[in-house]
Coordinates of C-alpha atoms in Angstrom, one line a residue:
M107 CA -8.0 7.0 -21.7
Q108 CA -6.4 9.9 -22.8
I109 CA -5.3 12.7 -19.4
Q110 CA -8.7 14.9 -20.5
D111 CA -11.0 12.1 -19.9
L112 CA -9.8 11.3 -16.3
P113 CA -11.4 10.4 -13.5
Y114 CA -11.9 6.5 -14.6
P115 CA -16.0 5.5 -14.2
D116 CA -14.6 2.5 -12.7
P117 CA -10.8 2.0 -12.0
G118 CA -11.6 -1.3 -11.7
V119 CA -10.8 -4.1 -9.0
P120 CA -7.2 -4.6 -8.1
D121 CA -4.8 -7.8 -8.0
A122 CA -3.7 -6.9 -4.6
R123 CA -2.0 -9.9 -3.1
S124 CA 1.2 -8.5 -3.7
G125 CA 3.3 -5.8 -5.0
P126 CA 4.5 -7.2 -8.7
R127 CA 0.9 -8.5 -9.1
F128 CA -0.8 -5.1 -8.3
L129 CA 2.1 -3.7 -11.0
W130 CA 1.1 -6.4 -13.8
W131 CA -2.3 -5.4 -13.5
L132 CA -2.2 -1.8 -13.8
F133 CA 0.1 -2.8 -16.9
R134 CA -2.8 -4.9 -18.2
N135 CA -5.4 -2.5 -17.6
Q136 CA -3.4 0.3 -19.6
L137 CA -2.9 -2.1 -22.5
G138 CA -3.5 0.3 -25.3
G139 CA -1.7 2.8 -23.7
Q140 CA 1.2 1.0 -23.6
L141 CA 1.0 -0.5 -27.7
R142 CA 1.0 3.0 -28.1
S143 CA 4.0 3.6 -26.5
L144 CA 6.0 0.5 -27.5
A145 CA 5.2 2.0 -31.4
W146 CA 6.1 4.6 -31.0
G147 CA 9.2 3.9 -28.6
L148 CA 10.6 1.5 -31.9
V149 CA 9.4 4.4 -34.4
H150 CA 12.0 6.8 -32.2
F151 CA 14.6 3.8 -31.5
L152 CA 15.0 2.6 -34.9
S153 CA 15.4 5.9 -36.2
V154 CA 17.9 6.9 -34.7
S155 CA 19.6 3.2 -34.7
A156 CA 19.2 4.3 -38.6
L157 CA 21.4 7.2 -38.3
P158 CA 24.7 5.2 -38.2
F159 CA 23.5 3.4 -41.4
C160 CA 23.1 6.3 -43.2
V161 CA 25.9 7.7 -42.1
G162 CA 28.1 4.8 -43.2
Y163 CA 26.4 5.0 -46.4
A164 CA 27.0 8.3 -47.0
V165 CA 31.3 7.8 -46.1
Q166 CA 31.4 5.1 -48.2
A167 CA 29.5 7.3 -51.2
V168 CA 32.3 10.5 -51.1
V169 CA 35.2 7.2 -50.9
D170 CA 33.6 6.2 -54.3
R171 CA 33.0 9.4 -55.2
S172 CA 29.0 8.8 -56.1
G173 CA 26.7 11.8 -55.9
A174 CA 24.0 8.9 -56.8
R175 CA 24.3 7.6 -53.5
L176 CA 25.4 10.3 -51.2
A177 CA 22.4 12.2 -52.5
L178 CA 20.3 8.9 -51.5
A179 CA 22.3 8.7 -48.3
G180 CA 20.6 12.6 -47.7
G181 CA 17.2 11.0 -48.5
L182 CA 17.4 8.7 -45.6
L183 CA 19.2 10.5 -43.1
A184 CA 16.3 13.2 -43.6
L185 CA 13.6 10.4 -42.9
A186 CA 15.4 9.1 -39.9
C187 CA 15.6 12.4 -38.2
A188 CA 12.1 13.2 -39.4
G189 CA 11.1 9.8 -37.7
N190 CA 13.2 10.3 -35.0
A191 CA 11.6 14.0 -34.3
I192 CA 8.2 12.3 -34.9
G193 CA 8.8 9.3 -32.9
D194 CA 10.4 11.1 -30.1
T195 CA 7.5 13.7 -29.5
F196 CA 4.8 11.3 -29.4
L197 CA 6.5 8.8 -27.2
H198 CA 6.9 11.6 -24.7
R199 CA 3.1 12.0 -24.7
A200 CA 2.0 8.3 -24.8
A201 CA 4.6 7.9 -21.8
I202 CA 3.3 11.0 -20.1
T203 CA -0.3 9.8 -20.8
N204 CA 0.6 6.5 -19.1
W205 CA 2.4 7.9 -16.2
I206 CA -0.9 10.1 -15.0
T207 CA -3.6 7.6 -15.6
A208 CA -1.9 5.1 -13.8
A209 CA -1.1 7.1 -11.1
A210 CA -4.8 8.7 -11.6
R211 CA -5.9 5.1 -11.2
V212 CA -4.1 4.2 -8.5
Q213 CA -5.5 7.5 -6.3
Q214 CA -9.2 6.5 -7.3
L215 CA -8.8 3.1 -5.7
L216 CA -6.9 4.6 -2.6
A217 CA -9.8 7.4 -2.2
R218 CA -12.6 4.4 -3.0
K219 CA -10.7 2.0 -0.3
A220 CA -10.7 5.2 2.4
A221 CA -14.7 6.2 1.6
T222 CA -15.7 2.1 1.8
L223 CA -13.4 1.6 5.1
G224 CA -14.1 5.1 6.8
S225 CA -12.5 5.6 10.2
A226 CA -11.7 1.8 10.4
L227 CA -8.7 2.7 7.8
T228 CA -6.2 4.5 10.1
R229 CA -7.2 2.0 12.5
R230 CA -5.7 -1.0 10.5
V231 CA -3.2 1.6 8.6
A232 CA -1.0 3.7 9.9
A233 CA -2.2 7.3 8.8
G234 CA 1.4 8.6 7.9
E235 CA 1.5 5.3 5.3
V236 CA -1.5 5.7 3.9
V237 CA -0.3 9.7 3.2
A238 CA 2.5 8.6 2.0
V239 CA 1.0 6.3 -0.8
S240 CA -1.4 8.7 -2.0
T241 CA 1.5 11.4 -2.3
G242 CA 5.3 10.0 -3.7
D243 CA 4.3 6.2 -4.3
V244 CA 1.5 6.8 -7.0
E245 CA 4.3 8.3 -8.6
K246 CA 6.7 6.0 -8.3
I247 CA 3.7 3.2 -9.5
G248 CA 2.9 5.1 -12.7
W249 CA 7.0 5.8 -13.5
F250 CA 7.5 2.1 -13.5
V251 CA 4.4 1.3 -15.7
E252 CA 5.3 4.2 -18.0
A253 CA 8.8 3.0 -18.4
A254 CA 7.8 -0.9 -19.0
S255 CA 6.8 0.3 -22.4
R256 CA 9.7 2.5 -23.7
F257 CA 12.1 -0.8 -22.0
T258 CA 10.5 -2.8 -24.0
A259 CA 11.0 -0.9 -27.6
A260 CA 14.7 -0.5 -26.4
A261 CA 15.3 -3.6 -26.4
L262 CA 13.4 -4.8 -29.5
T263 CA 16.0 -2.2 -31.0
I264 CA 18.9 -3.5 -29.5
V265 CA 18.3 -7.2 -31.0
F266 CA 16.9 -5.5 -34.2
V267 CA 20.5 -3.6 -34.5
C268 CA 22.3 -6.8 -33.6
V269 CA 21.0 -8.7 -36.0
G270 CA 21.2 -6.0 -38.5
L271 CA 25.1 -5.4 -37.9
V272 CA 25.7 -9.7 -38.3
V273 CA 23.6 -9.6 -41.3
Y274 CA 25.4 -6.4 -42.6
Q275 CA 28.9 -6.8 -41.7
P276 CA 29.4 -10.4 -39.9
S277 CA 33.3 -9.8 -38.8
L278 CA 32.4 -6.9 -36.4
G279 CA 28.6 -7.7 -35.9
V280 CA 29.3 -10.6 -34.4
V281 CA 31.5 -8.5 -31.6
V282 CA 28.8 -6.3 -31.4
A283 CA 25.7 -9.1 -30.7
I284 CA 28.2 -10.4 -28.1
G285 CA 29.3 -7.2 -26.3
L286 CA 25.8 -5.9 -26.3
P287 CA 24.2 -8.1 -24.2
V288 CA 26.9 -8.3 -21.7
L289 CA 26.5 -4.7 -21.9
A290 CA 23.1 -4.6 -20.8
L291 CA 23.3 -7.8 -18.2
A292 CA 26.5 -6.8 -16.7
V293 CA 24.6 -4.4 -14.0
L294 CA 22.5 -7.8 -12.4
P295 CA 24.8 -8.6 -9.8
L296 CA 24.9 -4.9 -8.4
L297 CA 20.5 -5.1 -8.9
P298 CA 19.9 -6.9 -5.5
R299 CA 21.9 -5.2 -3.7
A300 CA 20.7 -1.6 -5.2
T301 CA 17.2 -3.1 -4.2
R302 CA 17.7 -3.4 -0.7
R303 CA 19.3 -0.1 -0.5
A304 CA 16.3 1.6 -2.0
D305 CA 13.5 -0.6 0.0
F306 CA 15.7 0.9 3.2
Q307 CA 15.7 4.1 2.2
R308 CA 11.8 4.3 1.5
E309 CA 11.1 2.4 4.7
K310 CA 12.7 5.3 6.3
A311 CA 11.3 7.7 4.5
G312 CA 7.6 6.7 5.4
R313 CA 8.6 6.5 9.2
A314 CA 9.5 10.1 9.1
T315 CA 6.4 10.8 7.1
E316 CA 4.8 8.9 9.6
L317 CA 6.2 11.0 12.7
A318 CA 5.8 14.1 10.6
S319 CA 2.5 13.5 10.1
D320 CA 1.6 12.7 13.6
T321 CA 3.6 15.6 15.2
V322 CA 2.0 18.1 12.7
A323 CA -1.8 16.9 13.7
G324 CA -0.7 17.0 17.6
L325 CA 1.1 20.0 17.5
R326 CA -1.2 22.3 19.7
V327 CA -1.0 19.3 22.5
L328 CA 2.6 19.0 22.1
R329 CA 2.7 23.3 22.3
G330 CA 0.5 22.9 25.5
I331 CA 2.5 20.5 27.5
G332 CA 5.8 21.9 25.9
G333 CA 7.0 19.0 24.0
E334 CA 7.8 20.0 20.5
E335 CA 11.2 19.8 20.8
L336 CA 11.3 16.2 22.0
F337 CA 9.6 15.8 18.7
L338 CA 11.6 17.9 16.7
D339 CA 14.5 16.0 17.9
R340 CA 12.9 12.7 17.0
Y341 CA 12.4 14.2 13.4
R342 CA 15.5 15.4 12.9
S343 CA 17.0 12.0 14.3
A344 CA 14.9 10.0 11.5
S345 CA 15.3 12.4 8.9
Q346 CA 19.3 12.2 9.2
E347 CA 19.2 8.4 8.8
V348 CA 16.8 9.1 5.5
R349 CA 19.6 11.2 4.5
H350 CA 22.1 8.1 5.4
A351 CA 20.3 5.6 3.7
A352 CA 19.6 7.7 0.6
V353 CA 23.4 8.2 0.4
R354 CA 24.0 4.8 0.8
S355 CA 21.5 3.9 -2.4
A356 CA 22.8 6.9 -4.4
R357 CA 26.3 5.7 -4.3
M358 CA 25.7 1.9 -5.8
W359 CA 23.3 3.6 -8.4
S360 CA 25.9 5.9 -9.0
L361 CA 27.7 2.5 -9.5
I362 CA 25.7 1.0 -11.8
S363 CA 25.7 4.4 -13.9
A364 CA 29.6 4.3 -14.4
I365 CA 29.7 1.0 -15.6
Q366 CA 27.1 1.7 -17.9
V367 CA 29.3 4.1 -19.3
L368 CA 32.8 2.6 -18.7
L369 CA 31.6 -1.1 -20.4
P370 CA 30.2 0.7 -23.5
G371 CA 33.5 2.7 -24.0
L372 CA 35.7 -0.7 -24.0
L373 CA 33.3 -2.2 -26.5
L374 CA 33.7 0.8 -28.3
I375 CA 37.6 0.8 -27.9
A376 CA 37.5 -3.1 -29.2
V377 CA 35.6 -2.6 -32.1
V378 CA 37.8 0.2 -33.2
W379 CA 40.5 -2.0 -32.9
H380 CA 39.5 -4.6 -34.5
G381 CA 37.9 -2.6 -37.1
V382 CA 41.0 -0.9 -37.8
G383 CA 42.4 -4.5 -38.7
L384 CA 40.0 -5.6 -40.7
A385 CA 40.1 -2.4 -42.7
R386 CA 43.8 -2.2 -43.0
E387 CA 43.6 -6.1 -44.7
G388 CA 41.0 -5.0 -47.1
R389 CA 38.2 -7.1 -45.8
I390 CA 36.2 -4.4 -44.4
S391 CA 35.4 -0.9 -46.2
V392 CA 35.9 2.5 -44.5
G393 CA 31.8 2.8 -45.0
E394 CA 31.1 0.0 -43.0
L395 CA 33.7 0.5 -39.9
V396 CA 31.6 4.0 -39.7
T397 CA 28.7 2.4 -39.7
V398 CA 29.5 -0.3 -37.0
Y399 CA 31.3 2.5 -34.5
S400 CA 28.4 5.0 -34.8
S401 CA 26.1 2.1 -34.5
V402 CA 28.1 1.1 -31.1
M403 CA 27.8 4.8 -29.6
V404 CA 24.4 5.0 -30.5
M405 CA 23.5 2.2 -29.3
T406 CA 24.5 4.0 -25.4
Y407 CA 20.8 5.7 -25.7
P408 CA 18.7 2.5 -25.4
L409 CA 20.9 1.1 -23.1
R410 CA 20.7 3.8 -20.6
H411 CA 16.8 2.2 -20.5
F412 CA 17.9 -0.9 -18.8
E413 CA 19.5 0.9 -15.8
E414 CA 16.3 3.1 -15.5
I415 CA 13.5 0.3 -15.7
A416 CA 15.7 -1.0 -13.0
M417 CA 15.7 1.5 -11.4
A418 CA 11.9 2.0 -11.6
Y419 CA 11.5 -1.2 -10.2
S420 CA 13.3 -1.3 -7.0
F421 CA 11.5 2.5 -6.4
S422 CA 8.2 1.0 -7.7
R423 CA 8.2 -2.0 -5.9
P424 CA 8.1 -0.8 -2.2
S425 CA 5.8 1.4 -3.3
A426 CA 3.2 -1.2 -5.2
R427 CA 3.5 -3.1 -1.7
R428 CA 2.4 -0.3 0.3
A429 CA -0.4 0.3 -2.0
A430 CA -1.5 -3.3 -2.0
R431 CA -1.3 -3.5 2.0
V432 CA -4.0 -0.5 1.6
L433 CA -6.2 -1.8 -1.3
S434 CA -6.0 -5.3 0.3
L435 CA -8.1 -4.0 3.3
R436 CA -11.8 -5.6 3.4
R437 CA -14.6 -4.1 5.8
A438 CA -15.9 -6.8 7.9
T439 CA -19.4 -6.8 6.7
S440 CA -20.0 -7.0 2.7
E441 CA -20.2 -3.9 0.8
D442 CA -23.0 -4.7 -1.9
G443 CA -25.4 -6.3 0.8
A444 CA -28.5 -8.8 0.4
R445 CA -31.3 -6.5 0.5
A446 CA -32.7 -3.3 -1.7
A447 CA -30.7 -0.5 -1.0
T448 CA -33.8 0.8 1.0
A449 CA -33.0 2.7 4.5
P450 CA -34.9 0.9 7.3
T451 CA -36.5 2.9 10.4
G452 CA -37.3 2.0 13.9
D453 CA -35.6 0.7 17.0
L454 CA -32.0 0.1 17.0
Y455 CA -30.5 -2.6 18.3
D456 CA -27.5 -4.1 19.3
P457 CA -27.9 -8.2 20.0
A458 CA -24.1 -8.5 21.2
T459 CA -24.4 -5.5 24.1
G460 CA -28.0 -5.5 24.5
L461 CA -28.6 -1.9 24.3
L462 CA -31.6 -0.3 22.4
A463 CA -32.0 2.9 21.3
P464 CA -35.8 3.2 21.0
A465 CA -37.3 5.1 17.9
G466 CA -37.6 8.8 17.8
R467 CA -35.7 8.8 21.6
L468 CA -33.0 10.7 22.6
T469 CA -30.3 7.6 24.1
A470 CA -27.7 8.3 26.3
V471 CA -24.5 5.5 26.4
V472 CA -22.1 5.5 29.4
C473 CA -19.4 3.3 28.6
G474 CA -16.3 3.4 31.5
D475 CA -13.4 2.5 28.6
P476 CA -13.2 5.3 25.6
D477 CA -11.9 3.0 23.1
A478 CA -14.8 0.0 23.7
A479 CA -17.1 3.2 22.8
G480 CA -15.9 3.4 19.6
R481 CA -16.0 0.4 18.7
L482 CA -19.4 0.3 19.8
A483 CA -20.4 3.6 18.1
E484 CA -19.0 1.7 14.6
R485 CA -20.7 -1.5 15.5
L486 CA -24.1 0.7 15.4
G487 CA -23.5 2.4 12.3
G488 CA -22.9 -1.1 10.3
H489 CA -19.2 -0.7 10.3
P490 CA -17.6 -2.9 12.9
S491 CA -13.9 -3.3 12.6
S492 CA -14.6 -7.0 12.6
T493 CA -17.0 -9.4 12.8
D494 CA -15.6 -11.9 15.3
G495 CA -19.1 -14.0 15.1
E496 CA -20.8 -11.2 16.5
P497 CA -24.4 -10.5 15.0
S498 CA -25.3 -7.4 13.4
V499 CA -27.0 -4.3 14.8
L500 CA -30.3 -4.3 13.5
L501 CA -32.5 -0.7 12.4
G502 CA -36.2 -2.1 12.5
G503 CA -35.1 -5.5 12.5
V504 CA -33.2 -5.3 9.5
P505 CA -29.6 -6.7 9.9
L506 CA -27.4 -3.3 9.0
D507 CA -24.8 -5.7 7.1
E508 CA -27.4 -6.9 4.8
L509 CA -27.9 -3.4 3.3
P510 CA -25.9 -2.0 0.8
L511 CA -23.1 0.4 2.2
S512 CA -24.5 3.5 1.0
A513 CA -27.6 2.4 2.1
A514 CA -26.5 1.6 5.7
R515 CA -24.7 5.1 5.5
T516 CA -27.9 7.0 4.7
A517 CA -29.9 5.0 7.9
V518 CA -27.3 5.6 10.6
L519 CA -24.5 8.4 10.8
V520 CA -21.6 8.1 13.1
Q521 CA -19.7 10.5 13.7
D522 CA -17.0 10.0 16.2
K523 CA -14.8 11.9 18.6
D524 CA -12.5 13.2 16.3
P525 CA -14.1 14.5 13.4
V526 CA -12.1 16.2 10.4
L527 CA -12.6 19.9 8.7
L528 CA -11.1 20.1 5.6
S529 CA -10.3 23.0 4.1
G530 CA -12.5 25.4 2.3
T531 CA -15.8 27.5 3.2
L532 CA -18.6 27.1 5.6
R533 CA -20.8 26.6 2.7
E534 CA -18.6 23.5 1.6
L535 CA -18.2 22.1 4.9
L536 CA -22.3 22.0 4.8
D537 CA -22.3 20.4 1.4
V538 CA -22.9 17.0 2.3
P539 CA -26.1 14.5 1.5
A540 CA -29.3 16.0 3.6
S541 CA -32.4 15.1 4.3
G542 CA -33.7 19.0 3.5
D543 CA -35.4 18.8 6.6
V544 CA -33.1 21.0 8.8
D545 CA -31.8 24.0 7.8
A546 CA -28.2 24.7 7.5
R547 CA -28.7 27.8 10.2
E548 CA -30.5 25.7 12.4
A549 CA -28.0 23.0 12.6
L550 CA -25.7 25.8 13.9
T551 CA -27.6 27.3 16.0
A552 CA -28.7 24.4 18.0
A553 CA -24.4 23.3 17.9
Q554 CA -23.9 26.9 19.7
C555 CA -21.7 28.2 16.9
E556 CA -22.4 32.0 17.1
D557 CA -18.8 32.4 18.9
V558 CA -17.2 30.3 15.6
L559 CA -19.2 32.0 12.9
A560 CA -17.8 35.5 14.4
A561 CA -14.1 34.1 14.6
L562 CA -14.1 32.6 10.7
V563 CA -16.0 35.9 9.4
Q564 CA -13.1 38.0 11.4
G565 CA -10.6 35.8 9.6
S566 CA -12.1 35.6 6.3
V567 CA -11.0 38.9 4.2
G568 CA -14.4 40.0 2.5
A569 CA -16.8 37.3 3.6
E570 CA -19.8 39.1 4.6
D571 CA -21.8 36.1 4.9
P572 CA -20.7 33.9 7.3
L573 CA -21.3 30.4 4.8
D574 CA -18.5 31.7 2.6
A575 CA -16.0 32.2 5.9
R576 CA -13.3 30.1 4.8
I577 CA -11.5 27.4 7.4
T578 CA -8.5 26.3 7.0
E579 CA -6.8 22.9 6.8
R580 CA -8.7 20.9 9.5
G581 CA -9.5 23.6 11.3
R582 CA -6.2 24.6 12.9
S583 CA -7.2 28.4 13.6
L584 CA -10.3 27.2 15.9
S585 CA -10.1 25.9 19.0
G586 CA -10.9 22.2 20.2
G587 CA -14.1 23.2 21.1
Q588 CA -15.1 25.1 18.3
R589 CA -14.1 22.5 15.8
Q590 CA -16.2 19.7 17.7
R591 CA -19.3 22.6 17.2
L592 CA -18.8 22.9 13.9
A593 CA -18.6 19.1 13.1
L594 CA -21.4 18.4 15.2
A595 CA -23.4 21.1 13.1
R596 CA -22.6 19.8 10.1
S597 CA -24.1 16.4 11.5
L598 CA -27.3 17.7 12.8
Y599 CA -27.7 19.5 9.2
T600 CA -27.7 16.1 7.4
D601 CA -30.2 15.0 9.7
P602 CA -29.9 11.2 9.2
E603 CA -32.8 8.9 10.5
V604 CA -30.3 7.7 13.2
L605 CA -27.6 9.8 14.3
V606 CA -24.7 8.6 16.6
L607 CA -22.4 11.1 18.5
D608 CA -19.3 9.7 20.1
E609 CA -18.1 12.2 22.8
P610 CA -19.6 15.1 21.0
T611 CA -18.7 17.8 23.9
S612 CA -15.7 16.5 25.3
A613 CA -13.8 19.8 24.4
V614 CA -16.4 22.4 25.2
D615 CA -16.9 24.1 28.6
S616 CA -20.1 23.2 30.5
H617 CA -22.3 26.0 29.8
T618 CA -21.9 26.0 26.4
E619 CA -22.5 21.8 26.7
A620 CA -25.6 22.5 28.4
R621 CA -26.6 24.9 25.4
V622 CA -25.3 22.4 23.2
A623 CA -27.3 19.1 24.6
E624 CA -30.6 21.4 24.7
G625 CA -30.5 22.7 20.9
V626 CA -29.6 18.6 20.3
R627 CA -32.3 17.3 22.4
E628 CA -35.1 20.0 20.3
L629 CA -33.4 19.7 17.0
R630 CA -33.7 15.6 16.9
T631 CA -37.1 15.4 18.2
G632 CA -38.9 13.0 16.9
R633 CA -35.4 11.6 15.6
T634 CA -33.5 8.7 16.9
T635 CA -30.3 9.8 18.5
V636 CA -27.9 7.3 20.1
V637 CA -24.8 9.7 22.2
F638 CA -21.8 8.3 24.0
T639 CA -21.0 10.5 26.5
S640 CA -20.1 10.5 30.8
S641 CA -21.3 14.0 30.9
P642 CA -24.0 14.9 33.8
L643 CA -25.2 17.7 31.2
L644 CA -25.9 15.4 28.5
L645 CA -26.9 12.6 30.4
D646 CA -29.6 14.3 31.9
R647 CA -31.2 15.8 29.1
A648 CA -31.5 12.1 27.8
D649 CA -34.7 10.1 27.4
R650 CA -33.0 7.4 28.2
V651 CA -29.5 6.3 29.9
V652 CA -28.0 2.8 29.3
L653 CA -24.9 1.6 31.2
V654 CA -22.3 -0.4 29.3
H655 CA -20.1 -2.6 31.5
E656 CA -17.4 -5.2 29.9
G657 CA -19.2 -5.2 26.5
E658 CA -22.8 -5.4 27.8
V659 CA -25.8 -3.3 29.0
V660 CA -25.6 -3.7 33.0
A661 CA -27.9 -1.0 33.3
V662 CA -30.9 0.9 32.1
G663 CA -32.4 4.3 33.0
V664 CA -32.7 7.7 33.9
H665 CA -29.5 9.6 35.2
R666 CA -30.7 10.7 38.0
E667 CA -31.9 7.3 38.7
L668 CA -29.0 5.7 38.1
V669 CA -26.8 8.0 39.8
H670 CA -28.3 7.0 42.7
K671 CA -28.9 3.6 42.1
E672 CA -25.7 1.7 40.7
P673 CA -22.3 2.3 41.9
R674 CA -20.7 1.2 39.0
Y675 CA -22.8 4.0 36.7
R676 CA -21.6 6.8 39.5
A677 CA -18.1 5.5 39.4
V678 CA -17.8 6.5 35.6
V679 CA -19.8 10.1 35.8
T680 CA -19.1 11.4 38.7
R681 CA -15.1 10.4 38.1
E682 CA -14.7 8.0 41.6
T683 CA -11.1 7.1 42.3
E684 CA -12.1 4.4 43.4
D685 CA -14.5 1.5 42.4
P686 CA -17.5 1.1 45.2
L687 CA -17.6 -2.5 44.2
E688 CA -13.4 -3.3 44.5
E689 CA -14.0 -1.4 47.8
L690 CA -16.6 -3.9 49.0
Q691 CA -14.9 -6.9 48.0
E692 CA -11.7 -5.5 49.7
L693 CA -13.9 -5.2 53.1
E694 CA -15.2 -8.5 52.6
E695 CA -12.0 -10.3 52.1
I696 CA -10.3 -8.5 55.0
E697 CA -13.3 -9.3 57.7
E698 CA -13.1 -13.4 56.1
T699 CA -9.5 -13.3 56.8
A700 CA -10.1 -11.5 60.3

């Protein structure tokens, strides 16, 4: 896989049982790129390691006054330099390719998981953690996957050089062959502590990212209640904790780097001291001493990769663990389904609660618990957070959990109470799968978006067509009601067989809400629509109103009938502070006591 071939046609099924297993899975799925990187790494490192032999051979040729051997040494030196340049160039190219393709694979896996889980993702994993995994963590994971092949090439080069030195000059080669492995393994006792400090730093950074994400998302509300300074103080405190953790981690890595400099220096001193003694005794030549001395100096270069791979693993392990935790999440129902990918039609029925939404009718659902309403809306769309042994929702008698995920989402569209607007033009916002029976402007009109279009055009320079007006990130330049109506227009434009709306007008004033209710009713004529709401304006325009209490349907009728006959319905819709049933029970207890 090359960079120009991205994205992957299929990123594969990851081994998300643990962070190390996930890293190994990534490595195995890039075996071709890893082998290329290893091959070019060997060319590069072995060319660098050959330079001391060429220099030593040239020095000895000068001592022996041999022009032929000096010319041969020059040719070998030129060949080693060429191998060094070519190997380094293509090693860098292969390594960067491995890095980017590994990071791209992880991002594709995360995007696929987010699309599969939908709104259930942020209920099971913090939004800040998902952001941290998809931004900073993918780079660290790619770093380790890329560094593994370079480290392998460096380790093999050290083995080859040690063997070569023992064969070339046994007296000094043995010293080097013993000293280099000691240098490579000397930092191992420090790695666990460095790893723990790096993990602690990443944990603090992740918490700070979550806090920053939550603060930015709720900035409008925080300003409204004057709480921005409180959250800024919390972020300052979290930022300082990250800084302290980073300094402690950097101290340990600085110590490891210092040891990587100190020990090779001591080995160099030992080699020179021992080599000078051997040269005085005439047991080795000057060229051999220069060769061994230069080899020890050059070996400090591949030895650095031992420190790099340790750092890469220490930083990528917690990142891989977080990525594996997200990728290990599963839908409560199967993604493939057991039926053909054909969207059914008919009544929508939930056996768990007894909720029935007749085909082609506007059904309003009143639920006193907003969280329970959100979970029920997800169930109606075939996206339950957990099965808990509950039967599947039926559409036209067909269980939604037996349909492929794509078919279930085509049949039933669920708009939650906090829909997301991505940055871009309004035309791009409405670039969604649609039936083609509803025009974009009809959907915008039904959602009462005239003032929204005017605000967008006013804020977009040179946008004559409202559809070309730009929307800022998450629609932050718009009010909550304006964002809500744009999201509603997008859902209406999609025109699904069944549309489930969870509090679609909670941020809209009563006059606009009445017009939105009428617009939705007219545009969705002949289509099944389910609205979770407690607004009398919406409830009064529904064909059927259902009261769900403690997970069961307890009343069905129309708004004007239920508001007079059903105390629990009236308590939710009219916002009564006391439950009439509780009041009645208290009166009965008082009478019994008296």
